Every structure is written in structure tokens, then in C-alpha cells.
Amino acid sequence: ILREVDDIARVERYAGAAANEHSRGGMVTKVQAAKVATRAGVATYIADGRMQDAVREVLDHKIGTYFAINRTE
């Protein structure tokens, strides 16, 4: 599990598609959304929202992956 990503291009190729027909998008869609957001100057987290208190856990840096703002584009 990656805790922080500062270069999305380096991890994009490892993101997988939807796991099955009941899934929507898989990790590749989430990484693409993080790419759009960070290019727009918005830092982004990806975390399992099904976990109890997920938002608090993200804000406390206990779960999730942080995508830093892309300052190169």
C-alpha cells in the first residue's frame, strides 16, 4: 500500500480495472480522477469509504493514499 504519491505517472500503470461486473471502474478510474484533481491544484486522498470513520481515519493519516498537487504542469 502506498501512503503518498507525488508522481501519478509512475503508479498509473499498476492501477487495475474493475474486479468484476459488479464493480465500477476499479483503481484505474480512481487514479485518473486523482490525476485530474491534482493537475487542478487539489490534493487528493483515495481510501476505502466502507470503513467505519473513514474520513476521520484519512484526516488522521491512518488510512488511504495521498496524491500531492501536481506542480509540474
Backbone as CSV, one residue per row, in Angstrom:
resi,resn,N_x,N_y,N_z,CA_x,CA_y,CA_z,C_x,C_y,C_z
1,ILE,0.850,-1.183,0.000,0.000,0.000,0.000,0.890,1.239,0.000
2,LEU,0.592,2.136,-0.908,1.324,3.400,-0.958,0.625,4.422,-0.079
3,ARG,1.368,5.115,0.731,0.790,6.157,1.592,0.777,7.509,0.898
4,GLU,1.745,7.748,-0.008,1.815,9.041,-0.686,2.334,8.859,-2.103
5,VAL,1.719,9.577,-3.037,2.139,9.548,-4.432,2.399,10.982,-4.864
6,ASP,3.610,11.234,-5.354,3.904,12.574,-5.841,4.090,12.593,-7.357
7,ASP,4.085,11.415,-7.987,4.199,11.307,-9.435,3.225,10.227,-9.915
8,ILE,2.039,10.657,-10.297,0.987,9.705,-10.682,1.413,8.856,-11.872
9,ALA,2.155,9.418,-12.797,2.594,8.667,-13.973,3.361,7.406,-13.589
10,ARG,4.069,7.456,-12.484,4.859,6.296,-12.057,3.999,5.167,-11.502
11,VAL,2.770,5.454,-11.059,1.924,4.413,-10.477,0.716,4.063,-11.346
12,GLU,0.421,4.887,-12.342,-0.756,4.668,-13.191,-0.801,3.274,-13.803
13,ARG,0.302,2.808,-14.287,0.325,1.515,-14.996,-0.009,0.336,-14.080
14,TYR,0.114,0.531,-12.776,-0.165,-0.546,-11.832,-1.622,-0.581,-11.372
15,ALA,-2.377,0.466,-11.684,-3.783,0.523,-11.278,-4.584,-0.465,-12.121
16,GLY,-5.417,-1.249,-11.473,-6.186,-2.271,-12.176,-7.576,-1.802,-12.552
17,ALA,-8.173,-2.496,-13.476,-9.545,-2.237,-13.904,-10.514,-2.820,-12.876
18,ALA,-11.791,-2.739,-13.180,-12.824,-3.269,-12.288,-12.584,-4.749,-12.005
19,ALA,-12.836,-5.146,-10.771,-12.587,-6.527,-10.357,-13.584,-7.510,-10.959
20,ASN,-14.833,-7.063,-11.122,-15.855,-7.938,-11.690,-16.991,-7.089,-12.252
21,GLU,-18.025,-7.732,-12.759,-19.124,-6.994,-13.393,-19.933,-6.148,-12.416
22,HIS,-19.769,-6.368,-11.121,-20.487,-5.592,-10.112,-19.689,-4.372,-9.653
23,SER,-18.425,-4.328,-10.016,-17.558,-3.197,-9.652,-17.748,-2.064,-10.641
24,ARG,-17.354,-0.883,-10.219,-17.449,0.283,-11.098,-16.083,0.950,-11.208
25,GLY,-15.382,0.633,-12.285,-14.171,1.364,-12.606,-12.863,0.817,-12.088
26,GLY,-12.856,0.309,-10.893,-11.601,-0.178,-10.342,-10.667,0.949,-9.960
27,MET,-9.449,0.607,-9.620,-8.476,1.584,-9.150,-8.048,2.535,-10.265
28,VAL,-8.031,2.071,-11.506,-7.596,2.939,-12.603,-8.462,4.200,-12.691
29,THR,-9.745,4.072,-12.482,-10.643,5.229,-12.525,-10.344,6.184,-11.375
30,LYS,-10.068,5.653,-10.228,-9.757,6.497,-9.068,-8.441,7.251,-9.271
31,VAL,-7.452,6.573,-9.824,-6.162,7.212,-10.079,-6.320,8.294,-11.145
32,GLN,-7.116,8.033,-12.163,-7.364,9.043,-13.196,-8.049,10.271,-12.593
33,ALA,-8.982,10.074,-11.693,-9.650,11.195,-11.026,-8.662,11.984,-10.171
34,ALA,-7.774,11.274,-9.482,-6.746,11.948,-8.684,-5.818,12.756,-9.582
35,LYS,-5.541,12.262,-10.756,-4.683,12.970,-11.711,-5.329,14.287,-12.140
36,VAL,-6.612,14.239,-12.460,-7.340,15.450,-12.851,-7.345,16.454,-11.701
37,ALA,-7.641,15.979,-10.513,-7.728,16.864,-9.349,-6.385,17.502,-9.023
38,THR,-5.320,16.702,-9.016,-4.017,17.254,-8.646,-3.497,18.222,-9.695
39,ARG,-3.829,17.993,-10.960,-3.460,18.949,-12.014,-4.188,20.277,-11.824
40,ALA,-5.376,20.214,-11.226,-6.171,21.421,-10.976,-5.782,22.087,-9.656
41,GLY,-4.791,21.532,-8.971,-4.321,22.133,-7.733,-5.012,21.634,-6.486
42,VAL,-5.646,20.466,-6.580,-6.376,19.902,-5.440,-5.693,18.612,-4.982
43,ALA,-5.151,18.631,-3.778,-4.585,17.410,-3.214,-5.712,16.405,-3.003
44,THR,-5.413,15.122,-3.143,-6.457,14.096,-3.160,-6.053,12.891,-2.317
45,TYR,-7.043,12.274,-1.695,-6.859,11.003,-0.995,-7.752,9.952,-1.629
46,ILE,-7.262,8.742,-1.701,-8.082,7.586,-2.059,-8.046,6.658,-0.856
47,ALA,-9.240,6.279,-0.390,-9.326,5.386,0.766,-10.593,4.552,0.649
48,ASP,-10.674,3.507,1.421,-11.852,2.640,1.460,-12.942,3.329,2.274
49,GLY,-13.930,3.867,1.597,-15.021,4.580,2.259,-15.979,3.683,3.013
50,ARG,-15.840,2.382,2.870,-16.720,1.454,3.596,-16.269,1.264,5.033
51,MET,-15.066,1.689,5.341,-14.548,1.537,6.706,-15.259,2.511,7.638
52,GLN,-15.481,2.066,8.862,-16.081,2.930,9.862,-15.147,4.109,10.122
53,ASP,-15.705,5.310,10.176,-14.939,6.534,10.444,-13.836,6.775,9.420
54,ALA,-14.089,6.431,8.154,-13.071,6.537,7.103,-12.542,7.955,6.952
55,VAL,-13.408,8.945,6.971,-12.942,10.320,6.783,-12.015,10.734,7.915
56,ARG,-12.391,10.424,9.135,-11.539,10.755,10.278,-10.199,10.023,10.182
57,GLU,-10.238,8.764,9.795,-9.014,7.974,9.662,-8.096,8.565,8.590
58,VAL,-8.674,9.043,7.492,-7.876,9.694,6.444,-7.259,10.976,6.985
59,LEU,-8.079,11.797,7.638,-7.584,13.065,8.168,-6.514,12.874,9.239
60,ASP,-6.560,11.743,9.924,-5.532,11.413,10.919,-4.344,10.685,10.290
61,HIS,-4.356,10.549,8.950,-3.276,9.902,8.192,-3.079,8.444,8.589
62,LYS,-4.176,7.775,8.953,-4.089,6.371,9.349,-4.397,5.430,8.183
63,ILE,-5.210,5.884,7.227,-5.547,5.060,6.065,-5.476,5.926,4.811
64,GLY,-5.501,5.274,3.688,-5.597,5.979,2.422,-4.256,6.302,1.790
65,THR,-4.345,6.754,0.547,-3.180,7.178,-0.222,-3.369,8.641,-0.580
66,TYR,-2.364,9.434,-0.301,-2.383,10.875,-0.552,-1.715,11.141,-1.902
67,PHE,-2.390,11.911,-2.738,-1.855,12.328,-4.029,-1.554,13.817,-3.943
68,ALA,-0.275,14.155,-4.026,0.161,15.550,-3.897,-0.234,16.349,-5.131
69,ILE,-0.369,17.647,-4.946,-0.667,18.555,-6.043,0.444,18.458,-7.081
70,ASN,0.039,18.401,-8.348,0.999,18.314,-9.450,1.458,19.733,-9.780
71,ARG,2.668,20.065,-9.436,3.190,21.423,-9.651,4.019,21.548,-10.922
72,THR,4.104,20.451,-11.700,4.960,20.466,-12.891,4.210,20.833,-14.164
73,GLU,2.896,20.870,-14.126,2.133,21.155,-15.353,1.432,22.477,-15.264
